Amino acid sequence: MRMKLIIKGGTVVNADAGPGVPGAPYPSGKLDLLIENGVITEISERIAMEAHGQAVDVIDATGHMILPGLVDAHCHLRDPGLEYKEDIETGTASAAAGGFVAVACMPNTEPVTDNAEIIKYILNKAELSGYVKVLPIGSVSKGQRGEELSEIGEMKFAGAVAISDDGRPVSSPSLMKKALLYSKMFDIPVISHCEDLDLADGGDMNEGYVSLELGLRGVPSVAESVQVARDVLLSEYTGVPIHIAHVSTEASVNLIRDAKRRGVRVTCETCPHYFTLTDKACLGYDTNAKVNPPLAGEKDVAAVRAGLADGTVDLIATDHAPHHADEKNVEFSSAAKGLVGFETAFGLAYTNLVLTGVLTLAQLAEKMSRNPARLLKLDGAGAITRGGPAHLTIIDPERRYTVEPERFLSKSKNSPFGGFTLQGAVAYTIVGGKPVVRQGVLLE
Amino acid sequence: MSLKKKDLLGIKDMDAEEIGEILETAKSMKKLLLAGTKRTPHLQGKTVVTLFYENSTRTRLSFELASKYMGANAANITASGSSVAKGETLIDTGRTIDVMGTDVLVIRHPLSGAPHLLAQHVRASVVNAGDGMDEHPTQALLDLFTMREKKGRIEGLRVAIVGDVLHSRVARSNIWALQKLGASVCLAGPTTMMPREIERTGAAVFETAHEAVAGADVVMALRLQLERQKSGLFPSIREYSRFFGVDTGRLRLAKPDVLLMHPGPVNRGVELTSAVADADFSAIDEQVTNGVAVRMAILYLLARREN
């Protein structure tokens, strides 16, 4: 491997860190980058190739946008135990193709990632076969059973970046309070999947006109917001930050906006499907549109977009949730919930948020790189800085393409976006100075 | 005459013309039935299979008799006595039946959308005989047939549907069907059993049975699944029948020539009193007879599509 890399002719787009922030990112503009041994050593208007001799790799980024490497704070790699859906190798290949340099994987593996040994297994396997960095998330409770806390401290020291019970939400308010208080000792973020299971009552999709039309059992949108309200209040009471996963409804966005205004240390994410699709995507019993939380109504999609624009929604995560075709090619009520998201996330965000004026590209870099990196406390990631690690995502902003799930690198193809035309394609994914995707192609 | 689509999955996707065609054909079928002709060559050489994942008396039997009266080879499969009990998927079961030379596959399934999934994977025509809370299109068609026979028209009728609308596929199919043919639909039921955004269907929604029934040409009571009480949707059967049971007093608010309907089986004393269920304005038995005629029409129109 060549030790030097020059990226020429591209436009650097940095999330704005604000004045006076130490190690502040370079302001956006047309700039060349010199990378040596995985570190960005020079950022300037023109870097002469001649000065660096033969042993230099050059990427011509003319017409391209150079973003701080995308970070996904929420995905499922299904490894260990559910490798028929995805494994760390295929999952990180898919992530790399989607422009992600690091992905945080949820603990609903088999067995559950509730102890240091499984955290180590994931990190070792990622070291051996991963294309991008893998950041394991440990469970809040042993076996995600919602009864006793997992060994959060042990997991943190083994390398866990956060704790969450994700899709098996912490139903007990008292356990959530304990999780917040306990995690504070280890300065590890708590991510909450907000769903009141009693209200959701095993429903298949958002409760509304479409569920009535399809005769499917509805999940009332208040099943999410009731729990958001609870978690915001628990965070306020304990003074410990909380991160709300995949916010999908208007009421949740409003609750979080109000909480932030009064100083509660709450952050939240949404996913591309929540700012793109409504529950109408379920028409025809399309099981690829079955996801948890369920796709909601038009006013919810509008509220999620407004929340992204005004900063209520801090970041965009994929909730990449691979499922085997056999788990989707069944009756809607029997189908698994979730969709694969790595390979469509950037295109959906660029097409639906940047081209429509909801966010600038720099703001998108905040939502997909800086803020997830901050949440997970990743040193050096999330910004392009001199002296910082070279985690970069290079985008061709003009390229339009049709989504073809059968060509995804993920083992699973469960996407409701097949046939969508998107603009903004990932051209290069560079992890620690090493290109893993080049001209849109994964380097094996 | 024939139907445009391969399958009959729901009223929602049908137009008034297709519905009219089925009702017209059913008229001739009923004549045959009344004439005692129970062996016609309409479906000679055709195979009709009923695949039932839920219990049923009238629907299953009427499909079976309809097939046999028209000379089809008829077979039926129930979930408990088949590979379904061994964990076979719906698609695999459907394909198996399909490749044995089935022309029409009639399915009842507890999960909404099951017939739609099946239809995508088999060559045979699929008829939805009730799927979850979605639709029961052949029931709505026989209801329309009965109303038209008794009232001479559908357009302009005021039809009250009373009961558990939320869980009722009969209600949904009737809401779509009646409005497509120009009737107005008035709904009443406990508010805990009324789907959210139900007004968007175009039906008028009331919180009391008497408001819905007032001035109605037709009153349709829905079957109450008694186990719903356990999930807390209503406090007791006694209170349900007090507020939503159809009895002589409530029917007095309807038009004098009101027609009473019920998809069956009836919980006597719950959604209907025996006095009204057995009264001369009750069309419940007629509905069952018409069910055979309507299903004969549907099977015939689907089976001859391929020719």
CSV table of N, CA, C and O in Angstrom, one decimal, chain A residues 207-209 211-218 221 280 284-285 328-334, chain B residues 12 90-91 109 111-114 116-117 121 131 133-134 172 176 195-198 200-201:
chain,number,residue,atom,x,y,z
A,207,GLU,N,-51.3,3.2,12.7
A,207,GLU,CA,-52.7,3.2,12.7
A,207,GLU,C,-53.2,4.5,12.0
A,207,GLU,O,-52.9,5.6,12.3
A,208,GLY,N,-54.1,4.3,11.0
A,208,GLY,CA,-54.6,5.4,10.2
A,208,GLY,C,-55.4,4.9,9.1
A,208,GLY,O,-55.8,3.7,9.1
A,209,TYR,N,-55.6,5.8,8.1
A,209,TYR,CA,-56.5,5.4,7.0
A,209,TYR,C,-55.9,4.2,6.2
A,209,TYR,O,-56.7,3.3,5.8
A,211,SER,N,-54.0,1.7,7.3
A,211,SER,CA,-54.2,0.4,8.1
A,211,SER,C,-55.7,0.0,8.0
A,211,SER,O,-56.0,-1.2,7.9
A,212,LEU,N,-56.6,1.0,8.0
A,212,LEU,CA,-58.0,0.7,7.8
A,212,LEU,C,-58.3,0.1,6.5
A,212,LEU,O,-59.0,-0.9,6.3
A,213,GLU,N,-57.6,0.7,5.5
A,213,GLU,CA,-57.8,0.2,4.1
A,213,GLU,C,-57.3,-1.2,3.9
A,213,GLU,O,-57.9,-2.0,3.1
A,214,LEU,N,-56.2,-1.5,4.5
A,214,LEU,CA,-55.6,-2.8,4.3
A,214,LEU,C,-56.1,-3.8,5.3
A,214,LEU,O,-55.7,-5.0,5.2
A,215,GLY,N,-56.8,-3.4,6.3
A,215,GLY,CA,-57.3,-4.3,7.4
A,215,GLY,C,-56.1,-4.8,8.2
A,215,GLY,O,-56.2,-6.0,8.7
A,216,LEU,N,-55.1,-4.0,8.4
A,216,LEU,CA,-54.0,-4.5,9.2
A,216,LEU,C,-54.1,-3.8,10.6
A,216,LEU,O,-54.6,-2.7,10.7
A,217,ARG,N,-53.6,-4.5,11.6
A,217,ARG,CA,-53.6,-4.0,12.9
A,217,ARG,C,-52.7,-2.7,13.0
A,217,ARG,O,-51.5,-2.8,12.7
A,218,GLY,N,-53.3,-1.7,13.6
A,218,GLY,CA,-52.5,-0.4,13.6
A,218,GLY,C,-51.7,-0.3,14.9
A,218,GLY,O,-52.2,-0.7,16.0
A,221,SER,N,-49.6,6.1,16.8
A,221,SER,CA,-48.3,6.9,16.8
A,221,SER,C,-47.9,7.3,18.2
A,221,SER,O,-46.8,7.4,18.5
A,280,LYS,N,-48.3,4.9,3.2
A,280,LYS,CA,-48.8,4.4,1.9
A,280,LYS,C,-47.9,3.4,1.3
A,280,LYS,O,-48.3,2.7,0.4
A,284,GLY,N,-50.6,-2.6,-1.0
A,284,GLY,CA,-50.3,-3.8,-1.7
A,284,GLY,C,-49.6,-4.8,-0.8
A,284,GLY,O,-49.0,-5.8,-1.3
A,285,TYR,N,-49.7,-4.6,0.5
A,285,TYR,CA,-49.0,-5.5,1.5
A,285,TYR,C,-47.5,-5.6,1.2
A,285,TYR,O,-47.0,-6.7,1.2
A,328,LYS,N,-39.6,-12.2,4.5
A,328,LYS,CA,-40.4,-11.1,4.0
A,328,LYS,C,-41.4,-11.6,3.0
A,328,LYS,O,-42.4,-10.9,2.8
A,329,ASN,N,-41.1,-12.8,2.4
A,329,ASN,CA,-42.0,-13.3,1.4
A,329,ASN,C,-43.1,-14.1,2.0
A,329,ASN,O,-43.4,-15.3,1.7
A,330,VAL,N,-43.8,-13.5,3.0
A,330,VAL,CA,-44.9,-14.1,3.8
A,330,VAL,C,-46.0,-13.1,4.0
A,330,VAL,O,-45.9,-12.0,3.5
A,331,GLU,N,-47.1,-13.5,4.6
A,331,GLU,CA,-48.2,-12.6,5.0
A,331,GLU,C,-47.6,-11.4,5.7
A,331,GLU,O,-46.7,-11.5,6.5
A,332,PHE,N,-48.2,-10.2,5.5
A,332,PHE,CA,-47.7,-9.0,6.0
A,332,PHE,C,-47.5,-9.1,7.6
A,332,PHE,O,-46.5,-8.7,8.1
A,333,SER,N,-48.5,-9.7,8.2
A,333,SER,CA,-48.5,-9.8,9.7
A,333,SER,C,-47.4,-10.8,10.2
A,333,SER,O,-46.9,-10.7,11.3
A,334,SER,N,-47.0,-11.7,9.3
A,334,SER,CA,-46.0,-12.7,9.7
A,334,SER,C,-44.6,-12.2,9.3
A,334,SER,O,-43.6,-12.8,9.8
B,12,LYS,N,-62.5,-3.3,-2.9
B,12,LYS,CA,-61.7,-2.0,-3.0
B,12,LYS,C,-61.1,-1.8,-4.4
B,12,LYS,O,-61.2,-0.7,-4.9
B,90,LEU,N,-47.4,-20.4,3.2
B,90,LEU,CA,-48.6,-20.1,2.3
B,90,LEU,C,-48.2,-20.3,0.8
B,90,LEU,O,-48.9,-20.9,0.1
B,91,ILE,N,-47.1,-19.7,0.5
B,91,ILE,CA,-46.7,-19.8,-0.9
B,91,ILE,C,-46.5,-21.2,-1.4
B,91,ILE,O,-46.9,-21.6,-2.5
B,109,HIS,N,-58.3,-16.8,5.2
B,109,HIS,CA,-57.0,-16.8,6.0
B,109,HIS,C,-57.2,-15.7,7.1
B,109,HIS,O,-57.8,-14.7,6.9
B,111,LEU,N,-55.0,-13.8,8.3
B,111,LEU,CA,-54.1,-12.6,8.1
B,111,LEU,C,-54.5,-11.8,6.9
B,111,LEU,O,-54.6,-12.4,5.8
B,112,SER,N,-54.6,-10.5,7.1
B,112,SER,CA,-55.0,-9.7,6.0
B,112,SER,C,-53.9,-9.7,4.9
B,112,SER,O,-52.7,-9.7,5.2
B,113,GLY,N,-54.3,-9.8,3.6
B,113,GLY,CA,-53.4,-9.7,2.5
B,113,GLY,C,-52.9,-11.1,2.1
B,113,GLY,O,-52.2,-11.2,1.1
B,114,ALA,N,-53.3,-12.2,2.8
B,114,ALA,CA,-52.8,-13.5,2.5
B,114,ALA,C,-53.3,-13.9,1.0
B,114,ALA,O,-52.5,-14.4,0.3
B,116,HIS,N,-53.7,-11.9,-1.5
B,116,HIS,CA,-53.0,-11.1,-2.4
B,116,HIS,C,-51.6,-11.7,-2.6
B,116,HIS,O,-51.1,-11.8,-3.7
B,117,LEU,N,-51.0,-12.2,-1.5
B,117,LEU,CA,-49.7,-12.8,-1.6
B,117,LEU,C,-49.8,-14.1,-2.4
B,117,LEU,O,-49.0,-14.4,-3.3
B,121,HIS,N,-48.3,-15.7,-6.6
B,121,HIS,CA,-47.5,-16.9,-6.8
B,121,HIS,C,-48.1,-18.1,-7.4
B,121,HIS,O,-47.5,-19.2,-7.5
B,131,ASP,N,-60.2,-12.4,4.5
B,131,ASP,CA,-58.8,-12.4,5.0
B,131,ASP,C,-58.7,-11.4,6.1
B,131,ASP,O,-58.8,-10.2,6.0
B,133,MET,N,-58.8,-8.8,8.8
B,133,MET,CA,-59.7,-7.7,9.0
B,133,MET,C,-59.9,-6.9,7.7
B,133,MET,O,-60.4,-5.8,7.6
B,134,ASP,N,-59.4,-7.5,6.6
B,134,ASP,CA,-59.3,-6.8,5.3
B,134,ASP,C,-60.7,-6.8,4.6
B,134,ASP,O,-61.4,-5.8,4.6
B,172,ARG,N,-65.9,-3.7,6.1
B,172,ARG,CA,-65.1,-3.0,5.1
B,172,ARG,C,-65.5,-3.3,3.7
B,172,ARG,O,-65.7,-2.4,2.9
B,176,TRP,N,-66.9,-0.3,1.0
B,176,TRP,CA,-66.4,0.0,-0.3
B,176,TRP,C,-67.5,-0.3,-1.4
B,176,TRP,O,-67.8,0.6,-2.2
B,195,PRO,N,-62.6,2.1,13.5
B,195,PRO,CA,-61.2,2.4,13.1
B,195,PRO,C,-60.9,3.9,13.0
B,195,PRO,O,-61.8,4.7,12.7
B,196,ARG,N,-59.7,4.2,13.4
B,196,ARG,CA,-59.2,5.6,13.3
B,196,ARG,C,-59.4,6.1,11.8
B,196,ARG,O,-59.1,5.3,10.9
B,197,GLU,N,-59.8,7.3,11.6
B,197,GLU,CA,-59.9,7.9,10.3
B,197,GLU,C,-61.0,7.2,9.4
B,197,GLU,O,-61.0,7.3,8.2
B,198,ILE,N,-62.0,6.6,10.1
B,198,ILE,CA,-63.0,5.9,9.4
B,198,ILE,C,-63.8,6.9,8.5
B,198,ILE,O,-64.3,6.5,7.4
B,200,ARG,N,-62.9,9.0,6.6
B,200,ARG,CA,-62.3,9.1,5.2
B,200,ARG,C,-62.8,8.1,4.2
B,200,ARG,O,-62.5,8.3,3.0
B,201,THR,N,-63.5,7.1,4.7
B,201,THR,CA,-64.1,6.2,3.8
B,201,THR,C,-65.3,6.8,3.0
B,201,THR,O,-65.7,6.2,2.0
